Amino acid sequence: MIELKGLTKLYGKDSKAVAALSGLNLSIQKGEIFGVIGHSGAGKSTLIRCINLLERPTQGEVWVDGVELTALPQRQLQEQRRKIGMIFQHFNLLSSATVYDNIAFPLRLTGTSKAKIEKKVKDLLALVGLEEHRNKYPAQLSGGQKQRVGVARALASDPDVLLCDEATSALDPQTTDSILRLLLDINRKFHLTIVLITHEMHVIQSICDRVAVIHGGGIVEQGNVAQVFLKPQHEVTKEFIGSETQQDGPLRAALDAVQGEYTQAVKITFLGQKTYGSTLSQVARGTGVNFAILQGTISTLKDVPYGQLIVRFEGSSQAVEATLAELAAQGLDVEVLV
Ligand SMILES: Nc1ncnc2c1ncn2[C@@H]1O[C@H](COP(=O)(O)OP(=O)(O)O)[C@@H](O)[C@H]1O
Ligand SMILES: [Mg+2]
């Protein structure tokens, strides 16, 4: 659906040039919600703005739905761009126009008839839950309502792709979740491909199918959210998930206290329905070991439950080994820590 091939973007000229993207490749499939996460300055905004050529890459190709945008003359590019909607961190609404006029704006640009505009805007207002606010001005709306106008405006030209540049970064956590739910809803209803960039793992965890981690203008890791989230490989990814720092302080001390042949500390990862099962206690009862939970998370990735426990087993070395083998045989991921 979206192919970025060898994208390089330099800002500035010659010796003063800064590379915001360096030969970046990325492939995004139709209908998925694809997240790109990275620190400030990593190149996220540049990347997403290159997808609709708001920013022209210095080198490389941008393909959307089989069309190479980087090869199109301006007029045809304008046409293709209509298939790509975008929402922004600071909403970018017209402050002197009502909610209705903000949403109608892209339709008027393309000469749509008044009757068609009325019907379309009405539908969009219903979709984003703003029917009662149609005559208000942006200044009279909350942040979440403004972003709902942004979403409605982006959908006015029936795009195939929605680009979201830190669309929830200016919102409080509750409002963030309501906007994320709206995006998920739209993705499912219209099979819209959504690309979102963020610096918050929570956003990725809530609605994304796949994720890429951008660092220094390149992708350093990507994959299914569960795979990247539960088994991060790159240092930057680990930082975002906090999987290293979790082993600081009291937990570190508890792990360091695990010594001798009769105890072992392991990290057990559950995915899917196994998360809510009683496998751990059943296996421990069978092998006769005791266990203590040193740290634990049970949560969800999009709709998929997962759990990650750090557990200390106590028993004979044979019994502990048998326990680990049985847990693995039951389909749990077991990583020995100490
Ligand atoms: N218009 C610009 N002119 C010069 N440098 C820029 C411009 N836009 C971004 N940069 C630089 O490019 C790098 C990537 O920026 P950006 O894509 O905005 O990152 P992010 O969105 O991840 O914070 C940064 O070093 C930034 O300072
Ligand atoms: Mg940015």
Tab-separated table of C-alpha atoms in Angstrom, residues 163-319:
chain	number	residue	atom	x	y	z
A	163	LEU	CA	-1.610	10.099	8.345
A	164	CYS	CA	-1.499	11.121	12.005
A	165	ASP	CA	1.383	13.334	13.137
A	166	GLU	CA	1.424	13.092	16.957
A	167	ALA	CA	-2.354	13.454	16.812
A	168	THR	CA	-2.855	12.800	20.531
A	169	SER	CA	0.284	14.423	21.943
A	170	ALA	CA	-1.514	17.631	22.933
A	171	LEU	CA	-4.356	15.787	24.674
A	172	ASP	CA	-4.833	14.469	28.215
A	173	PRO	CA	-4.776	10.676	28.707
A	174	GLN	CA	-8.557	10.204	28.738
A	175	THR	CA	-9.097	12.301	25.622
A	176	THR	CA	-6.167	10.510	23.980
A	177	ASP	CA	-7.947	7.203	24.516
A	178	SER	CA	-11.211	8.496	23.059
A	179	ILE	CA	-9.429	9.736	19.920
A	180	LEU	CA	-7.544	6.429	19.615
A	181	ARG	CA	-10.851	4.564	19.847
A	182	LEU	CA	-12.243	6.805	17.108
A	183	LEU	CA	-9.249	6.017	14.872
A	184	LEU	CA	-9.669	2.285	15.478
A	185	ASP	CA	-13.376	2.581	14.721
A	186	ILE	CA	-12.677	4.374	11.422
A	187	ASN	CA	-9.987	1.847	10.494
A	188	ARG	CA	-12.449	-1.013	10.929
A	189	LYS	CA	-15.443	0.675	9.304
A	190	PHE	CA	-13.703	1.963	6.190
A	191	HIS	CA	-10.652	-0.349	5.998
A	192	LEU	CA	-8.629	2.818	6.052
A	193	THR	CA	-4.860	2.413	6.253
A	194	ILE	CA	-3.614	4.484	9.184
A	195	VAL	CA	-0.023	5.592	9.719
A	196	LEU	CA	0.596	7.250	13.033
A	197	ILE	CA	3.719	8.633	14.573
A	198	THR	CA	4.150	9.104	18.276
A	199	HIS	CA	6.681	9.179	21.081
A	200	GLU	CA	4.295	7.288	23.397
A	201	MET	CA	4.364	3.500	23.659
A	202	HIS	CA	0.829	3.602	25.052
A	203	VAL	CA	-0.488	4.818	21.683
A	204	ILE	CA	1.240	1.957	19.872
A	205	GLN	CA	0.041	-0.581	22.413
A	206	SER	CA	-3.588	0.582	22.204
A	207	ILE	CA	-4.373	0.447	18.499
A	208	CYS	CA	-1.425	-0.475	16.256
A	209	ASP	CA	-1.017	-3.751	14.379
A	210	ARG	CA	2.626	-3.208	13.502
A	211	VAL	CA	5.265	-0.795	14.682
A	212	ALA	CA	8.599	0.558	13.496
A	213	VAL	CA	11.123	2.273	15.742
A	214	ILE	CA	12.869	5.238	14.129
A	215	HIS	CA	16.189	6.517	15.402
A	216	GLY	CA	18.659	8.871	13.760
A	217	GLY	CA	16.638	8.988	10.532
A	218	GLY	CA	16.460	5.214	10.036
A	219	ILE	CA	14.277	2.306	11.124
A	220	VAL	CA	16.129	0.302	13.772
A	221	GLU	CA	13.458	-2.292	14.526
A	222	GLN	CA	10.009	-3.263	13.252
A	223	GLY	CA	7.441	-6.016	13.481
A	224	ASN	CA	4.099	-7.011	14.963
A	225	VAL	CA	3.394	-4.982	18.070
A	226	ALA	CA	3.352	-8.094	20.293
A	227	GLN	CA	6.701	-9.276	18.938
A	228	VAL	CA	8.416	-5.896	19.313
A	229	PHE	CA	6.749	-5.093	22.617
A	230	LEU	CA	7.438	-8.403	24.326
A	231	LYS	CA	10.873	-9.112	22.830
A	232	PRO	CA	12.471	-5.740	22.060
A	233	GLN	CA	15.891	-6.047	20.431
A	234	HIS	CA	17.229	-2.524	20.003
A	235	GLU	CA	18.313	-0.331	22.933
A	236	VAL	CA	15.962	2.476	21.869
A	237	THR	CA	12.997	0.091	21.790
A	238	LYS	CA	13.898	-1.220	25.238
A	239	GLU	CA	14.002	2.342	26.515
A	240	PHE	CA	10.498	3.045	25.207
A	241	ILE	CA	9.122	-0.080	26.799
A	242	GLY	CA	11.095	0.467	29.980
A	243	SER	CA	12.133	-3.172	30.063
A	244	GLU	CA	15.635	-2.431	31.264
A	245	THR	CA	14.897	0.119	33.964
A	246	GLN	CA	12.277	-2.207	35.422
A	247	GLN	CA	15.124	-4.307	36.723
A	248	ASP	CA	16.481	-1.482	38.865
A	249	GLY	CA	16.167	-1.011	42.597
A	250	PRO	CA	14.425	-3.565	44.823
A	251	LEU	CA	13.827	-5.997	41.953
A	252	ARG	CA	17.533	-5.961	41.117
A	253	ALA	CA	18.302	-6.712	44.771
A	254	ALA	CA	15.755	-9.548	44.787
A	255	LEU	CA	17.328	-10.987	41.635
A	256	ASP	CA	20.824	-10.652	43.039
A	257	ALA	CA	19.683	-12.545	46.124
A	258	VAL	CA	18.785	-15.510	43.913
A	259	GLN	CA	21.766	-17.786	44.412
A	260	GLY	CA	22.570	-21.429	44.782
A	261	GLU	CA	21.264	-24.390	42.919
A	262	TYR	CA	17.796	-24.506	44.409
A	263	THR	CA	16.419	-21.214	43.176
A	264	GLN	CA	16.043	-19.676	39.770
A	265	ALA	CA	14.529	-16.414	38.530
A	266	VAL	CA	12.820	-16.400	35.145
A	267	LYS	CA	10.735	-14.100	33.021
A	268	ILE	CA	7.565	-15.791	31.772
A	269	THR	CA	5.639	-14.257	28.892
A	270	PHE	CA	1.993	-15.138	28.258
A	271	LEU	CA	0.186	-14.178	25.071
A	272	GLY	CA	-3.493	-14.524	24.192
A	273	GLN	CA	-5.931	-16.584	26.262
A	274	LYS	CA	-3.049	-18.263	28.144
A	275	THR	CA	-2.703	-14.957	29.976
A	276	TYR	CA	-5.812	-15.662	32.020
A	277	GLY	CA	-5.091	-19.381	32.476
A	278	SER	CA	-3.846	-21.229	35.545
A	279	THR	CA	-0.911	-22.911	33.794
A	280	LEU	CA	1.675	-21.576	36.220
A	281	SER	CA	0.034	-22.909	39.384
A	282	GLN	CA	-0.856	-26.229	37.737
A	283	VAL	CA	2.702	-26.809	36.546
A	284	ALA	CA	4.184	-25.814	39.918
A	285	ARG	CA	1.832	-28.173	41.738
A	286	GLY	CA	2.826	-30.980	39.372
A	287	THR	CA	6.567	-30.532	39.839
A	288	GLY	CA	6.344	-29.654	43.538
A	289	VAL	CA	8.162	-26.293	43.375
A	290	ASN	CA	7.181	-23.074	45.152
A	291	PHE	CA	7.240	-19.735	43.428
A	292	ALA	CA	7.228	-16.045	44.287
A	293	ILE	CA	6.194	-13.336	41.829
A	294	LEU	CA	8.792	-10.554	41.889
A	295	GLN	CA	7.200	-8.379	39.225
A	296	GLY	CA	4.203	-8.685	36.967
A	297	THR	CA	2.197	-6.999	34.238
A	298	ILE	CA	-1.082	-8.221	32.819
A	299	SER	CA	-2.475	-5.970	30.109
A	300	THR	CA	-3.566	-5.951	26.479
A	301	LEU	CA	-1.996	-5.149	23.135
A	302	LYS	CA	-4.863	-3.851	21.020
A	303	ASP	CA	-7.351	-6.685	21.753
A	304	VAL	CA	-4.816	-9.340	22.679
A	305	PRO	CA	-4.184	-10.062	26.360
A	306	TYR	CA	-0.597	-10.574	27.448
A	307	GLY	CA	1.261	-11.033	30.679
A	308	GLN	CA	4.857	-10.812	31.718
A	309	LEU	CA	5.915	-12.133	35.129
A	310	ILE	CA	9.293	-12.304	36.789
A	311	VAL	CA	9.100	-15.349	39.010
A	312	ARG	CA	11.512	-16.983	41.477
A	313	PHE	CA	11.197	-20.768	41.693
A	314	GLU	CA	12.331	-22.695	44.717
A	315	GLY	CA	12.867	-26.449	44.769
A	316	SER	CA	15.399	-29.100	43.841
A	317	SER	CA	17.350	-28.245	40.712
A	318	GLN	CA	15.685	-31.177	38.971
A	319	ALA	CA	12.207	-29.992	39.947
